[in-house]
Amino acid sequence: MALEKGTIVATALRLLDELGLDGLTLRRLAGELGVQAPALYWHFKNKQQLLDAMAAAMMAAHMSRPELKEPDGWREWIAGYAHSERAMLNSHRDGAKLVAGTRPSPELFARVERAVAGLESAGFAVGDAVRGLFAVSGYVAGFVLEEQADRMRSDVGHARPDMEAFQAAYPRLMAGLAEVGDPQGDRSFEGGLQLVLDGMERRLGAQSTAAAGADQVSQAEGETAR
């Protein structure tokens, strides 16, 4: 039976879950498929192409997110995008590392194009729309990178700190953690996301105020000219 590209990618993603990104080698993948490593080069010129295909396959379901139809709902729409992207990156072990190290696909560029257009319809300038999307995407990627690293981090050989002494040394940090919860938990993720969205909303409000002021000046100048 001929080796198919889809089979290679699916097997590679399964091995990713078992071995992690650092443990995934073409030799191990070929052995899992019952072929010699050179057979993989009929489908992928190098490992980078394979990783790009793996990332594209992992992101495929995420590409179909609905477009922004109600401009006033941009905040909820961006939040939904962020939660969806976090789930996608967590769908495989080292998913954040995989996506961070691969090249964006044409489908990804098309999705960003639609997202920018949606935010423009909500009143964002094109530059702020792009900045906002990059900020949210970077926040999600960084959060998941830490989230996944924390899962793999071993506590062997590390004694648990004296929490009473820790509290005395870092009272503000402990007070903040009491409010935030697990730094890699859902509550922490949501809190950080809302801060980013607050910044976008403030920029949108300032932009609207400036535009309204410019219109008033323009109208006053027009009346004076008459």
PDB file of C-alpha atoms in Angstrom:
ATOM      1  CA  MET A   1       0.000   0.000   0.000  1.00  0.00           C
ATOM      2  CA  ALA A   2       1.353   3.407  -0.988  1.00  0.00           C
ATOM      3  CA  LEU A   3       2.273   5.736   1.831  1.00  0.00           C
ATOM      4  CA  GLU A   4      -0.094   8.724   1.936  1.00  0.00           C
ATOM      5  CA  LYS A   5       0.754  12.199   3.203  1.00  0.00           C
ATOM      6  CA  GLY A   6      -2.290  12.284   5.472  1.00  0.00           C
ATOM      7  CA  THR A   7      -1.232   9.033   7.128  1.00  0.00           C
ATOM      8  CA  ILE A   8       2.259  10.385   7.742  1.00  0.00           C
ATOM      9  CA  VAL A   9       0.929  13.562   9.355  1.00  0.00           C
ATOM     10  CA  ALA A  10      -1.599  11.712  11.521  1.00  0.00           C
ATOM     11  CA  THR A  11       1.080   9.295  12.716  1.00  0.00           C
ATOM     12  CA  ALA A  12       3.473  12.157  13.411  1.00  0.00           C
ATOM     13  CA  LEU A  13       0.832  13.911  15.547  1.00  0.00           C
ATOM     14  CA  ARG A  14       0.255  10.700  17.498  1.00  0.00           C
ATOM     15  CA  LEU A  15       3.989  10.382  18.118  1.00  0.00           C
ATOM     16  CA  LEU A  16       4.092  14.038  19.147  1.00  0.00           C
ATOM     17  CA  ASP A  17       1.657  13.218  21.945  1.00  0.00           C
ATOM     18  CA  GLU A  18       3.781  10.264  23.019  1.00  0.00           C
ATOM     19  CA  LEU A  19       7.289  11.682  22.663  1.00  0.00           C
ATOM     20  CA  GLY A  20       7.010  15.459  22.585  1.00  0.00           C
ATOM     21  CA  LEU A  21       8.464  17.689  19.888  1.00  0.00           C
ATOM     22  CA  ASP A  22      12.084  17.041  20.860  1.00  0.00           C
ATOM     23  CA  GLY A  23      11.584  13.268  20.686  1.00  0.00           C
ATOM     24  CA  LEU A  24       9.921  13.266  17.279  1.00  0.00           C
ATOM     25  CA  THR A  25      12.470  12.206  14.660  1.00  0.00           C
ATOM     26  CA  LEU A  26      12.056  11.162  11.051  1.00  0.00           C
ATOM     27  CA  ARG A  27      13.729   7.855  11.852  1.00  0.00           C
ATOM     28  CA  ARG A  28      11.243   7.125  14.635  1.00  0.00           C
ATOM     29  CA  LEU A  29       8.340   8.187  12.426  1.00  0.00           C
ATOM     30  CA  ALA A  30       9.530   5.978   9.570  1.00  0.00           C
ATOM     31  CA  GLY A  31       9.844   3.017  11.934  1.00  0.00           C
ATOM     32  CA  GLU A  32       6.302   3.586  13.172  1.00  0.00           C
ATOM     33  CA  LEU A  33       5.085   3.581   9.564  1.00  0.00           C
ATOM     34  CA  GLY A  34       7.103   0.471   8.698  1.00  0.00           C
ATOM     35  CA  VAL A  35       9.255   2.175   6.069  1.00  0.00           C
ATOM     36  CA  GLN A  36      12.788   3.480   5.744  1.00  0.00           C
ATOM     37  CA  ALA A  37      13.364   7.157   6.495  1.00  0.00           C
ATOM     38  CA  PRO A  38      14.139   8.072   2.825  1.00  0.00           C
ATOM     39  CA  ALA A  39      10.571   7.047   1.900  1.00  0.00           C
ATOM     40  CA  LEU A  40       9.299  10.088   3.781  1.00  0.00           C
ATOM     41  CA  TYR A  41      11.192  12.421   1.465  1.00  0.00           C
ATOM     42  CA  TRP A  42       8.807  11.558  -1.376  1.00  0.00           C
ATOM     43  CA  HIS A  43       6.227  13.577   0.554  1.00  0.00           C
ATOM     44  CA  PHE A  44       8.311  16.035   2.594  1.00  0.00           C
ATOM     45  CA  LYS A  45      11.637  17.482   1.491  1.00  0.00           C
ATOM     46  CA  ASN A  46      12.760  17.938   5.101  1.00  0.00           C
ATOM     47  CA  LYS A  47      11.517  17.802   8.674  1.00  0.00           C
ATOM     48  CA  GLN A  48      10.445  21.458   8.593  1.00  0.00           C
ATOM     49  CA  GLN A  49       7.927  20.700   5.852  1.00  0.00           C
ATOM     50  CA  LEU A  50       6.559  17.848   7.950  1.00  0.00           C
ATOM     51  CA  LEU A  51       6.229  20.116  10.997  1.00  0.00           C
ATOM     52  CA  ASP A  52       4.463  22.741   8.865  1.00  0.00           C
ATOM     53  CA  ALA A  53       1.992  20.093   7.687  1.00  0.00           C
ATOM     54  CA  MET A  54       1.439  18.898  11.250  1.00  0.00           C
ATOM     55  CA  ALA A  55       0.699  22.432  12.434  1.00  0.00           C
ATOM     56  CA  ALA A  56      -1.661  23.010   9.499  1.00  0.00           C
ATOM     57  CA  ALA A  57      -3.534  19.788  10.294  1.00  0.00           C
ATOM     58  CA  MET A  58      -3.810  20.732  13.966  1.00  0.00           C
ATOM     59  CA  MET A  59      -5.124  24.195  13.083  1.00  0.00           C
ATOM     60  CA  ALA A  60      -7.523  23.052  10.338  1.00  0.00           C
ATOM     61  CA  ALA A  61     -10.634  23.033  12.546  1.00  0.00           C
ATOM     62  CA  HIS A  62      -9.725  26.460  13.927  1.00  0.00           C
ATOM     63  CA  MET A  63      -9.732  27.987  10.451  1.00  0.00           C
ATOM     64  CA  SER A  64     -13.506  27.720  10.166  1.00  0.00           C
ATOM     65  CA  ARG A  65     -14.300  30.121  13.028  1.00  0.00           C
ATOM     66  CA  PRO A  66     -17.318  32.300  12.182  1.00  0.00           C
ATOM     67  CA  GLU A  67     -16.726  35.819  10.946  1.00  0.00           C
ATOM     68  CA  LEU A  68     -17.710  38.836  13.019  1.00  0.00           C
ATOM     69  CA  LYS A  69     -21.315  39.565  12.022  1.00  0.00           C
ATOM     70  CA  GLU A  70     -22.315  41.941  14.825  1.00  0.00           C
ATOM     71  CA  PRO A  71     -19.704  44.733  15.160  1.00  0.00           C
ATOM     72  CA  ASP A  72     -20.848  45.588  18.694  1.00  0.00           C
ATOM     73  CA  GLY A  73     -19.995  42.036  19.726  1.00  0.00           C
ATOM     74  CA  TRP A  74     -16.321  42.295  18.732  1.00  0.00           C
ATOM     75  CA  ARG A  75     -15.118  41.755  22.301  1.00  0.00           C
ATOM     76  CA  GLU A  76     -16.969  38.471  22.762  1.00  0.00           C
ATOM     77  CA  TRP A  77     -15.896  37.408  19.271  1.00  0.00           C
ATOM     78  CA  ILE A  78     -12.207  37.994  20.031  1.00  0.00           C
ATOM     79  CA  ALA A  79     -12.581  36.198  23.381  1.00  0.00           C
ATOM     80  CA  GLY A  80     -14.116  33.216  21.572  1.00  0.00           C
ATOM     81  CA  TYR A  81     -11.199  33.235  19.134  1.00  0.00           C
ATOM     82  CA  ALA A  82      -8.711  33.245  22.030  1.00  0.00           C
ATOM     83  CA  HIS A  83     -10.406  30.362  23.836  1.00  0.00           C
ATOM     84  CA  SER A  84     -10.594  28.394  20.597  1.00  0.00           C
ATOM     85  CA  GLU A  85      -6.911  28.967  19.879  1.00  0.00           C
ATOM     86  CA  ARG A  86      -5.927  27.915  23.396  1.00  0.00           C
ATOM     87  CA  ALA A  87      -7.930  24.701  23.002  1.00  0.00           C
ATOM     88  CA  MET A  88      -6.340  24.081  19.605  1.00  0.00           C
ATOM     89  CA  LEU A  89      -2.791  24.543  20.906  1.00  0.00           C
ATOM     90  CA  ASN A  90      -3.590  22.236  23.828  1.00  0.00           C
ATOM     91  CA  SER A  91      -5.041  19.562  21.549  1.00  0.00           C
ATOM     92  CA  HIS A  92      -1.556  18.046  21.221  1.00  0.00           C
ATOM     93  CA  ARG A  93       1.472  17.844  23.440  1.00  0.00           C
ATOM     94  CA  ASP A  94       3.884  20.694  22.658  1.00  0.00           C
ATOM     95  CA  GLY A  95       1.270  22.197  20.359  1.00  0.00           C
ATOM     96  CA  ALA A  96       2.399  25.737  21.160  1.00  0.00           C
ATOM     97  CA  LYS A  97       6.037  24.923  20.394  1.00  0.00           C
ATOM     98  CA  LEU A  98       5.019  23.223  17.164  1.00  0.00           C
ATOM     99  CA  VAL A  99       2.994  26.175  15.875  1.00  0.00           C
ATOM    100  CA  ALA A 100       5.588  28.730  17.016  1.00  0.00           C
ATOM    101  CA  GLY A 101       8.276  26.999  14.970  1.00  0.00           C
ATOM    102  CA  THR A 102       6.343  26.624  11.728  1.00  0.00           C
ATOM    103  CA  ARG A 103       5.568  28.878   8.801  1.00  0.00           C
ATOM    104  CA  PRO A 104       2.121  30.485   8.532  1.00  0.00           C
ATOM    105  CA  SER A 105      -0.069  28.907   5.857  1.00  0.00           C
ATOM    106  CA  PRO A 106      -2.045  30.810   3.188  1.00  0.00           C
ATOM    107  CA  GLU A 107      -5.205  29.711   5.036  1.00  0.00           C
ATOM    108  CA  LEU A 108      -3.939  31.444   8.178  1.00  0.00           C
ATOM    109  CA  PHE A 109      -3.271  34.675   6.284  1.00  0.00           C
ATOM    110  CA  ALA A 110      -6.801  34.511   4.854  1.00  0.00           C
ATOM    111  CA  ARG A 111      -8.276  34.033   8.349  1.00  0.00           C
ATOM    112  CA  VAL A 112      -6.349  37.028   9.694  1.00  0.00           C
ATOM    113  CA  GLU A 113      -7.493  39.105   6.710  1.00  0.00           C
ATOM    114  CA  ARG A 114     -11.130  38.327   7.554  1.00  0.00           C
ATOM    115  CA  ALA A 115     -10.547  39.077  11.240  1.00  0.00           C
ATOM    116  CA  VAL A 116      -8.992  42.472  10.461  1.00  0.00           C
ATOM    117  CA  ALA A 117     -11.951  43.325   8.228  1.00  0.00           C
ATOM    118  CA  GLY A 118     -14.311  42.346  11.044  1.00  0.00           C
ATOM    119  CA  LEU A 119     -12.576  44.600  13.549  1.00  0.00           C
ATOM    120  CA  GLU A 120     -12.569  47.464  11.045  1.00  0.00           C
ATOM    121  CA  SER A 121     -16.346  47.075  10.798  1.00  0.00           C
ATOM    122  CA  ALA A 122     -16.433  47.518  14.589  1.00  0.00           C
ATOM    123  CA  GLY A 123     -14.629  50.857  14.247  1.00  0.00           C
ATOM    124  CA  PHE A 124     -10.964  49.902  14.690  1.00  0.00           C
ATOM    125  CA  ALA A 125      -8.336  51.505  12.477  1.00  0.00           C
ATOM    126  CA  VAL A 126      -6.569  48.852  10.416  1.00  0.00           C
ATOM    127  CA  GLY A 127      -3.322  49.254  12.367  1.00  0.00           C
ATOM    128  CA  ASP A 128      -5.075  48.862  15.719  1.00  0.00           C
ATOM    129  CA  ALA A 129      -6.995  45.854  14.414  1.00  0.00           C
ATOM    130  CA  VAL A 130      -3.740  44.141  13.452  1.00  0.00           C
ATOM    131  CA  ARG A 131      -2.036  45.139  16.723  1.00  0.00           C
ATOM    132  CA  GLY A 132      -4.972  43.812  18.707  1.00  0.00           C
ATOM    133  CA  LEU A 133      -5.013  40.472  16.896  1.00  0.00           C
ATOM    134  CA  PHE A 134      -1.252  40.088  17.286  1.00  0.00           C
ATOM    135  CA  ALA A 135      -1.478  40.959  20.991  1.00  0.00           C
ATOM    136  CA  VAL A 136      -4.226  38.391  21.626  1.00  0.00           C
ATOM    137  CA  SER A 137      -2.481  35.708  19.573  1.00  0.00           C
ATOM    138  CA  GLY A 138       0.844  36.362  21.318  1.00  0.00           C
ATOM    139  CA  TYR A 139      -0.824  36.265  24.719  1.00  0.00           C
ATOM    140  CA  VAL A 140      -2.514  32.930  23.985  1.00  0.00           C
ATOM    141  CA  ALA A 141       0.644  31.367  22.534  1.00  0.00           C
ATOM    142  CA  GLY A 142       2.786  32.486  25.475  1.00  0.00           C
ATOM    143  CA  PHE A 143       0.225  31.351  28.030  1.00  0.00           C
ATOM    144  CA  VAL A 144      -0.103  27.892  26.470  1.00  0.00           C
ATOM    145  CA  LEU A 145       3.675  27.564  26.117  1.00  0.00           C
ATOM    146  CA  GLU A 146       4.005  28.053  29.893  1.00  0.00           C
ATOM    147  CA  GLU A 147       0.941  25.900  30.508  1.00  0.00           C
ATOM    148  CA  GLN A 148       2.386  22.974  28.568  1.00  0.00           C
ATOM    149  CA  ALA A 149       5.873  23.395  30.009  1.00  0.00           C
ATOM    150  CA  ASP A 150       4.410  23.350  33.506  1.00  0.00           C
ATOM    151  CA  ARG A 151       2.749  19.998  32.805  1.00  0.00           C
ATOM    152  CA  MET A 152       6.075  18.462  31.787  1.00  0.00           C
ATOM    153  CA  ARG A 153       8.118  20.062  34.563  1.00  0.00           C
ATOM    154  CA  SER A 154       9.307  17.564  37.146  1.00  0.00           C
ATOM    155  CA  ASP A 155       9.323  18.407  40.849  1.00  0.00           C
ATOM    156  CA  VAL A 156      11.675  15.536  41.614  1.00  0.00           C
ATOM    157  CA  GLY A 157      14.563  16.774  43.759  1.00  0.00           C
ATOM    158  CA  HIS A 158      12.864  20.082  44.560  1.00  0.00           C
ATOM    159  CA  ALA A 159      11.598  20.452  48.105  1.00  0.00           C
ATOM    160  CA  ARG A 160       8.290  22.261  48.615  1.00  0.00           C
ATOM    161  CA  PRO A 161       8.966  25.778  49.939  1.00  0.00           C
ATOM    162  CA  ASP A 162       8.027  26.783  53.465  1.00  0.00           C
ATOM    163  CA  MET A 163       4.778  28.585  52.630  1.00  0.00           C
ATOM    164  CA  GLU A 164       4.757  30.561  55.885  1.00  0.00           C
ATOM    165  CA  ALA A 165       8.215  31.934  55.131  1.00  0.00           C
ATOM    166  CA  PHE A 166       7.239  32.528  51.505  1.00  0.00           C
ATOM    167  CA  GLN A 167       4.186  34.502  52.641  1.00  0.00           C
ATOM    168  CA  ALA A 168       6.323  36.636  54.941  1.00  0.00           C
ATOM    169  CA  ALA A 169       8.901  37.315  52.205  1.00  0.00           C
ATOM    170  CA  TYR A 170       6.453  37.987  49.355  1.00  0.00           C
ATOM    171  CA  PRO A 171       3.134  39.199  50.820  1.00  0.00           C
ATOM    172  CA  ARG A 172       2.050  41.156  47.720  1.00  0.00           C
ATOM    173  CA  LEU A 173       2.779  38.243  45.408  1.00  0.00           C
ATOM    174  CA  MET A 174       0.796  35.893  47.639  1.00  0.00           C
ATOM    175  CA  ALA A 175      -2.094  38.354  47.796  1.00  0.00           C
ATOM    176  CA  GLY A 176      -2.113  38.554  44.015  1.00  0.00           C
ATOM    177  CA  LEU A 177      -1.977  34.769  43.621  1.00  0.00           C
ATOM    178  CA  ALA A 178      -4.878  34.410  46.036  1.00  0.00           C
ATOM    179  CA  GLU A 179      -6.926  36.515  43.622  1.00  0.00           C
ATOM    180  CA  VAL A 180      -5.540  35.123  40.367  1.00  0.00           C
ATOM    181  CA  GLY A 181      -5.368  31.453  41.328  1.00  0.00           C
ATOM    182  CA  ASP A 182      -3.217  28.958  39.448  1.00  0.00           C
ATOM    183  CA  PRO A 183      -0.956  31.023  37.126  1.00  0.00           C
ATOM    184  CA  GLN A 184      -1.586  28.440  34.392  1.00  0.00           C
ATOM    185  CA  GLY A 185      -5.271  27.974  35.190  1.00  0.00           C
ATOM    186  CA  ASP A 186      -8.474  29.019  33.477  1.00  0.00           C
ATOM    187  CA  ARG A 187      -9.135  31.945  35.815  1.00  0.00           C
ATOM    188  CA  SER A 188      -5.661  33.351  35.201  1.00  0.00           C
ATOM    189  CA  PHE A 189      -6.046  32.954  31.435  1.00  0.00           C
ATOM    190  CA  GLU A 190      -9.385  34.731  31.438  1.00  0.00           C
ATOM    191  CA  GLY A 191      -8.109  37.570  33.609  1.00  0.00           C
ATOM    192  CA  GLY A 192      -5.137  38.266  31.351  1.00  0.00           C
ATOM    193  CA  LEU A 193      -7.309  38.073  28.249  1.00  0.00           C
ATOM    194  CA  GLN A 194      -9.745  40.613  29.660  1.00  0.00           C
ATOM    195  CA  LEU A 195      -6.854  43.012  30.337  1.00  0.00           C
ATOM    196  CA  VAL A 196      -5.833  42.802  26.680  1.00  0.00           C
ATOM    197  CA  LEU A 197      -9.420  43.357  25.562  1.00  0.00           C
ATOM    198  CA  ASP A 198      -9.754  46.298  27.959  1.00  0.00           C
ATOM    199  CA  GLY A 199      -6.765  47.882  26.219  1.00  0.00           C
ATOM    200  CA  MET A 200      -8.335  47.342  22.799  1.00  0.00           C
ATOM    201  CA  GLU A 201     -11.619  48.823  23.993  1.00  0.00           C
ATOM    202  CA  ARG A 202      -9.878  51.864  25.414  1.00  0.00           C
ATOM    203  CA  ARG A 203      -8.024  52.421  22.140  1.00  0.00           C
ATOM    204  CA  LEU A 204     -11.291  52.112  20.221  1.00  0.00           C
ATOM    205  CA  GLY A 205     -12.952  54.673  22.519  1.00  0.00           C
ATOM    206  CA  ALA A 206     -10.069  57.122  22.151  1.00  0.00           C
ATOM    207  CA  GLN A 207     -10.169  56.713  18.394  1.00  0.00           C
ATOM    208  CA  SER A 208     -13.913  57.374  18.302  1.00  0.00           C
ATOM    209  CA  THR A 209     -13.496  60.477  20.474  1.00  0.00           C
ATOM    210  CA  ALA A 210     -10.742  61.818  18.229  1.00  0.00           C
ATOM    211  CA  ALA A 211     -12.838  61.186  15.119  1.00  0.00           C
ATOM    212  CA  ALA A 212     -15.828  62.973  16.660  1.00  0.00           C
ATOM    213  CA  GLY A 213     -13.608  65.937  17.572  1.00  0.00           C
ATOM    214  CA  ALA A 214     -12.222  66.105  14.062  1.00  0.00           C
ATOM    215  CA  ASP A 215     -15.756  66.135  12.636  1.00  0.00           C
ATOM    216  CA  GLN A 216     -16.743  69.013  14.919  1.00  0.00           C
ATOM    217  CA  VAL A 217     -13.702  71.024  13.868  1.00  0.00           C
ATOM    218  CA  SER A 218     -14.455  70.328  10.217  1.00  0.00           C
ATOM    219  CA  GLN A 219     -18.073  71.449  10.629  1.00  0.00           C
ATOM    220  CA  ALA A 220     -17.010  74.633  12.461  1.00  0.00           C
ATOM    221  CA  GLU A 221     -14.534  75.481   9.721  1.00  0.00           C
ATOM    222  CA  GLY A 222     -17.213  74.929   7.119  1.00  0.00           C
ATOM    223  CA  GLU A 223     -19.620  77.253   8.885  1.00  0.00           C
ATOM    224  CA  THR A 224     -16.934  79.922   9.265  1.00  0.00           C
ATOM    225  CA  ALA A 225     -16.112  79.718   5.574  1.00  0.00           C
ATOM    226  CA  ARG A 226     -19.760  80.358   4.754  1.00  0.00           C
TER     227      ARG A 226
END
